[in-house]
Every structure is written in structure tokens, then in C-alpha cells.
Coordinates of C-alpha atoms in Angstrom, one line a residue:
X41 CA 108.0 109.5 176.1
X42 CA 108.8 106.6 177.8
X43 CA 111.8 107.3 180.5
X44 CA 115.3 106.6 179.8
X45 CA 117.4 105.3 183.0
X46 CA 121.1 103.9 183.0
X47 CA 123.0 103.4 186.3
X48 CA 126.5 103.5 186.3
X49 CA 127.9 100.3 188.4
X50 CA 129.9 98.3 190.4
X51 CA 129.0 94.9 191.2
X52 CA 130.6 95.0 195.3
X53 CA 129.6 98.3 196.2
X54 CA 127.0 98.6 198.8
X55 CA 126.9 102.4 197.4
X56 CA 125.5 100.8 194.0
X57 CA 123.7 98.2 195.1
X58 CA 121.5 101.1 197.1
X59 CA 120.8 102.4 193.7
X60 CA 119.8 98.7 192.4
X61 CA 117.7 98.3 195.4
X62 CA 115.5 101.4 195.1
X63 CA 114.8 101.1 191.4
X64 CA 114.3 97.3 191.9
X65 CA 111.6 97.7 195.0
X66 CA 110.0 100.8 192.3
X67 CA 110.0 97.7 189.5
X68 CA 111.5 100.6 187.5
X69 CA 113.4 99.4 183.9
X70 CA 117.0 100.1 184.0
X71 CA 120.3 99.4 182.0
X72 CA 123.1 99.2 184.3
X73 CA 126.5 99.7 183.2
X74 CA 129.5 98.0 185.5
X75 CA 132.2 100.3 185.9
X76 CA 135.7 99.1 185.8
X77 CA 136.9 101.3 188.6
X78 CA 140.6 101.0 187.4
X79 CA 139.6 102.4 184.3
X80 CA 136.8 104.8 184.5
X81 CA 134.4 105.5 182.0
X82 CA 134.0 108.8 180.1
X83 CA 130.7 108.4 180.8
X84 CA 131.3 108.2 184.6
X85 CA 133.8 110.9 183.9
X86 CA 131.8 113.2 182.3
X87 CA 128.5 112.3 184.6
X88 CA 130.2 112.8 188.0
X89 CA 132.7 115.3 187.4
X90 CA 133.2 116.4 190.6
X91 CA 133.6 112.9 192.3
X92 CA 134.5 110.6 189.5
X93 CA 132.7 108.0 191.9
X94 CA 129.9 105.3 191.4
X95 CA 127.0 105.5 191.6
X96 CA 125.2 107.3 188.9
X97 CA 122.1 107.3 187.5
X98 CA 121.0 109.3 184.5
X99 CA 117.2 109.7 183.9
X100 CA 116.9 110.8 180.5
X101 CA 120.0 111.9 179.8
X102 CA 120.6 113.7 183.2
X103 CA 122.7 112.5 185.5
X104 CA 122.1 112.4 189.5
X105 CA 125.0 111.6 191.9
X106 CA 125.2 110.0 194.9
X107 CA 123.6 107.1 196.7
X108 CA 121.2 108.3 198.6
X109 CA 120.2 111.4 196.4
X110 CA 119.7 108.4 193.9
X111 CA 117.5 107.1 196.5
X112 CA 115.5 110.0 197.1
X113 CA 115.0 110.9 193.7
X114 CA 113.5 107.6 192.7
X115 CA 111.6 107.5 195.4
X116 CA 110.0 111.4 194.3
X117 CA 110.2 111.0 190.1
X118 CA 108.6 107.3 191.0
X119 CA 105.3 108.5 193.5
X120 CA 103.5 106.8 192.1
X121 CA 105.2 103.5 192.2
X122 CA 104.7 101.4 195.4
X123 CA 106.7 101.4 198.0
X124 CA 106.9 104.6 198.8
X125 CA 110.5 104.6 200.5
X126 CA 111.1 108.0 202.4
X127 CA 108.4 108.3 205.1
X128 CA 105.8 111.5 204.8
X129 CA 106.3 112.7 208.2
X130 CA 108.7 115.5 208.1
X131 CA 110.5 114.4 211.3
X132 CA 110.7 110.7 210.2
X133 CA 111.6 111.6 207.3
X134 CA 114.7 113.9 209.1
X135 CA 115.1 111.1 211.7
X136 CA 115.8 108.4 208.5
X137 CA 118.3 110.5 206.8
X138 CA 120.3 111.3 209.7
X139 CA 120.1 107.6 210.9
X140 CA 120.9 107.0 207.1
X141 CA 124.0 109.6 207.5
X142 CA 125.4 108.0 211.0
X143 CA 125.6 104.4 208.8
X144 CA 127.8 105.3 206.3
X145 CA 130.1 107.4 208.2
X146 CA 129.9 104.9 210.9
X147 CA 130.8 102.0 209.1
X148 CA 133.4 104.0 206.9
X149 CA 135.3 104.8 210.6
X150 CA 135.2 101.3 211.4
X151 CA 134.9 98.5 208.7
X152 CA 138.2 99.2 207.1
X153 CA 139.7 98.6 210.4
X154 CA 138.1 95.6 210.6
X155 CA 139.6 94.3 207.1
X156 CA 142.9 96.1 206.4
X157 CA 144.2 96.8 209.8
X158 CA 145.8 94.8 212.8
X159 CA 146.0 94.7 216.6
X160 CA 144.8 98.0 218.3
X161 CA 143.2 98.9 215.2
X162 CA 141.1 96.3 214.4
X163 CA 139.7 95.9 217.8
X164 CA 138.4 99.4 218.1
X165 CA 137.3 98.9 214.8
X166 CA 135.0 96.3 215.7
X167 CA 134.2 98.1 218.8
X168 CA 133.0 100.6 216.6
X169 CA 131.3 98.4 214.4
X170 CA 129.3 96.8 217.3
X171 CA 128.1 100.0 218.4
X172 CA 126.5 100.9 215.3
X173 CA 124.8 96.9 214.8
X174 CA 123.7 97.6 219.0
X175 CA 122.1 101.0 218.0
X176 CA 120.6 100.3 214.3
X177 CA 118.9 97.1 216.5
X178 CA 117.7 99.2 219.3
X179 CA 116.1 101.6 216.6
X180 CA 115.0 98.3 215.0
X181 CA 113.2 97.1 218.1
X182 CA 110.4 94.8 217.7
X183 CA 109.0 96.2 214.0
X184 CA 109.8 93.9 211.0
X185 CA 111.3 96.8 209.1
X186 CA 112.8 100.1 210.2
X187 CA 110.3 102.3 208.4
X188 CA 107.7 100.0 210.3
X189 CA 105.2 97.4 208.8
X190 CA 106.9 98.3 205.2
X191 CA 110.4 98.1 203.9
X192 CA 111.2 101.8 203.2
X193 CA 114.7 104.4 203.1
X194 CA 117.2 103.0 206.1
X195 CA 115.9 99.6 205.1
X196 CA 117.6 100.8 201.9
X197 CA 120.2 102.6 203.7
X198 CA 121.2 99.2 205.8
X199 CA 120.3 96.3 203.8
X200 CA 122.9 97.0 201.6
X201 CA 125.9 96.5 203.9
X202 CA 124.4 93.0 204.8
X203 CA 126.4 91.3 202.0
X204 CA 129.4 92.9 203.4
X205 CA 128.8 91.1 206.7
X206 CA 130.4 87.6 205.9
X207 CA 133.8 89.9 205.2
X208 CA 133.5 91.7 208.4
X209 CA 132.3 88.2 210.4
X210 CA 135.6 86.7 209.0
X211 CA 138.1 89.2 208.8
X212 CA 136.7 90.2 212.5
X213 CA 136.2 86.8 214.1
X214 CA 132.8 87.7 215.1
X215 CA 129.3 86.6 214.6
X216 CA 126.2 89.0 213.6
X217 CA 123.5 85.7 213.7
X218 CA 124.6 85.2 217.0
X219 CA 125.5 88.6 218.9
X220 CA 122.3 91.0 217.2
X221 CA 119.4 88.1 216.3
X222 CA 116.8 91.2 215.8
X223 CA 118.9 92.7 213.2
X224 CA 119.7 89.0 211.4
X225 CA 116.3 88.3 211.7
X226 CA 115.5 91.6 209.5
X227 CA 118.4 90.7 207.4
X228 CA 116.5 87.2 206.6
X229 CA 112.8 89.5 206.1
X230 CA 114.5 91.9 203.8
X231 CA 116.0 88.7 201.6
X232 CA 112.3 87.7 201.3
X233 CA 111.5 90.3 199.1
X234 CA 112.5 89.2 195.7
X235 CA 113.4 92.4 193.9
X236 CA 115.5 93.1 196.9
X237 CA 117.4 89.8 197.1
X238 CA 118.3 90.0 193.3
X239 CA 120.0 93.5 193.6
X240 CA 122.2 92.2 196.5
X241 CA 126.0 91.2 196.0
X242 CA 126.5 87.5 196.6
X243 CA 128.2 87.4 199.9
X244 CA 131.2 85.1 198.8
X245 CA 131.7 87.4 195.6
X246 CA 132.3 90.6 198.2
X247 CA 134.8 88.2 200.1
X248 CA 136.7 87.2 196.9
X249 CA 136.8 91.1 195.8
X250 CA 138.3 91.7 199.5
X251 CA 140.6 89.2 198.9
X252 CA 141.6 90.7 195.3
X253 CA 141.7 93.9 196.8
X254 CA 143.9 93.5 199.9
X255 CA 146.3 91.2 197.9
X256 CA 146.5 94.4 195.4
X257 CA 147.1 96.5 198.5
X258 CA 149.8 94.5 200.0
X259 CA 147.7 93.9 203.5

């Protein structure tokens, strides 16, 4: 029986476009559904009970929550698809998934700083932010991707923050290209791969949604 596999959406979200990524690197056929997340689904509803969030991806009518689960589980249903993402050693495979961890909570502490907040704020947001682009780029060093020779997991985990950078540059007043060249240099490898390049958010889309959205908020 051929497989069945719908991901639940939203255009902006780095979260989602995770979930694009993987199954697009996998060449794996997928509907995808864009969520309006004003006005939920009852799909989404019923999917992600617990959460009520994006993303979600339902394999044959079975739903799996949460980006990097999503990512994970692609990666294993999918073996035998190349790339493989998550890396076979059990320690790398650790080390990748708490790198993966420090990202999102890293960049959740500090990027809304960044955008939505002023003064004292904002700077340590960027502070914060800085710290995390100087660290992913030490752990980058001189390989073209973070799982090595091959684009793999906290390339997944990363790349899909990079369309979020123009926001961050501008609302910020700082510049990645310049201050971390290693890590725009991967950014620039990482676009070179087709499947992953197509999955992305168009950089000036995410700005006009943060424009949108902090106009809705008030900022």
C-alpha cells in the first residue's frame, strides 16, 4: 500500500519548514495543508490535542507531533531513503539532539527580544543571540555541514532559522554575512541543495509576516 503522508502547515514557521525539509531531502510525496493559525483546523485539533500547535504530520492516518520527532521519524520510517539525517553513532547522535535542543530554546530566549522588545531588552537579546551564532560556528568549524561531509539532523535543526535571519539582521541592526562568514558560508552550501532551498520561507515573506504580526500586537 502505498504511504499516505499530510503535514499540517504554516508557511513562516521555522518549526514547519523542519518538517518540509526532512521529507523534501527523503524526496518523500506529501500533501501539505497550511494552517490558518487564527482559526485552527479540526484536523490540527483533533491531531495534536495536547498542543493544538503546528507541525503535524500524519503517516497513514496517524499523526506524529512535534518538529523534531517529525524529523526523527522520517528519518527511521524512511532508512532507506538517502540522506540518512540522524548520525549512527550513539554519542553523535546524543550530541546532535542536544545541540538540536540548545537552538530552539536558545533562539526562543532571545529572538523575540530582538523583534518585539526595546532598550535593555533587545540588547541582551542580541547578546544572546550572538552567543548561540559564535557557538553553532565553532561546532561548525571547518566541515561544510554540521553532520560532516553530508547535510544531516542540526543541518535540519539550523537551516531552518536562516530565513528568519533578514528579520533578526533588521529588527537588530546587525549583520550575520559579516560578523559569522563560516556559518553564512554554510547558509549559502545548504541553499545549494535544491530540495532544501524549495522548502525554505522566502526571507522578505517572514519579514512581511513580522510586520503583520507586530502591527497586530501593537509593538
Amino acid at each position: 500500500m502505498e504511504d499516505k503522508v499530510v503535514l499540517l502547515d504554516f508557511y513562516p514557521s521555522m518549526f514547519g519548514m523542519r518538517a518540509r525539509v526532512a521529507l523534501a531531502v527523503k524526496d518523500i510525496d506529501c500533501e501539505h495543508r497550511e494552517e490558518d493559525l487564527q482559526n485552527k483546523s479540526q484536523l490540527l485539533l483533533e491531531s495534536n490535542p495536547v498542543y493544538k500547535q503546528i507541525p503535524v504530520l500524519i503517516h497513514n492516518d496517524k499523526p506524529v507531533c512535534g518538529s523534531f520527532i517529525i524529523v526523527e521519524y522520517i528519518d527511521e520510517v524512511w532508512k532507506d531513503k538517502s540522506p540518512t539525517l540522524l548520525p549512527r553513532d550513539p554519542y553523535q547522535r546524543a550530541q546532535a539532539r542536544f545541540l538540536a535542543d540548545y537552538i530552539d530554546k536558545k533562539v526562543t530566549e532571545t529572538g523575540n527580544w530582538i523583534w518585539c522588545a526595546e532598550g535593555e531588552e533587545k540588547e541582551a537579546g542580541k547578546k544572546g543571540f550572538a552567543e548561540l551564532l559564535k557557538h553553532m560556528e565553532s561546532e561548525l568549524g571547518d566541515k561544510p555541514f554540521f553532520g560532516g561531509n553530508g547535510f544531516g539532523f542540526l543541518d535540519v535543526a539550523l537551516i531552518t532559522y536562516s530565513p528568519w535571519f533578514q528579520t533578526y539582521e533588521t529588527c537588530g541592526n546587525f549583520s550575520i554575512q559579516q560578523d559569522y562568514p563560516k556559518l553564512s558560508s554554510w547558509v549559502k552550501r545548504c541553499l545549494e541543495i535544491d530540495n532544501v532551498s524549495k522548502s525554505l520561507a522566502d526571507p522578505d515573506n517572514v519579514y512581511n509576516y513580522y510586520l503583520t504580526l507586530k502591527k497586530k500586537r501593537g509593538l
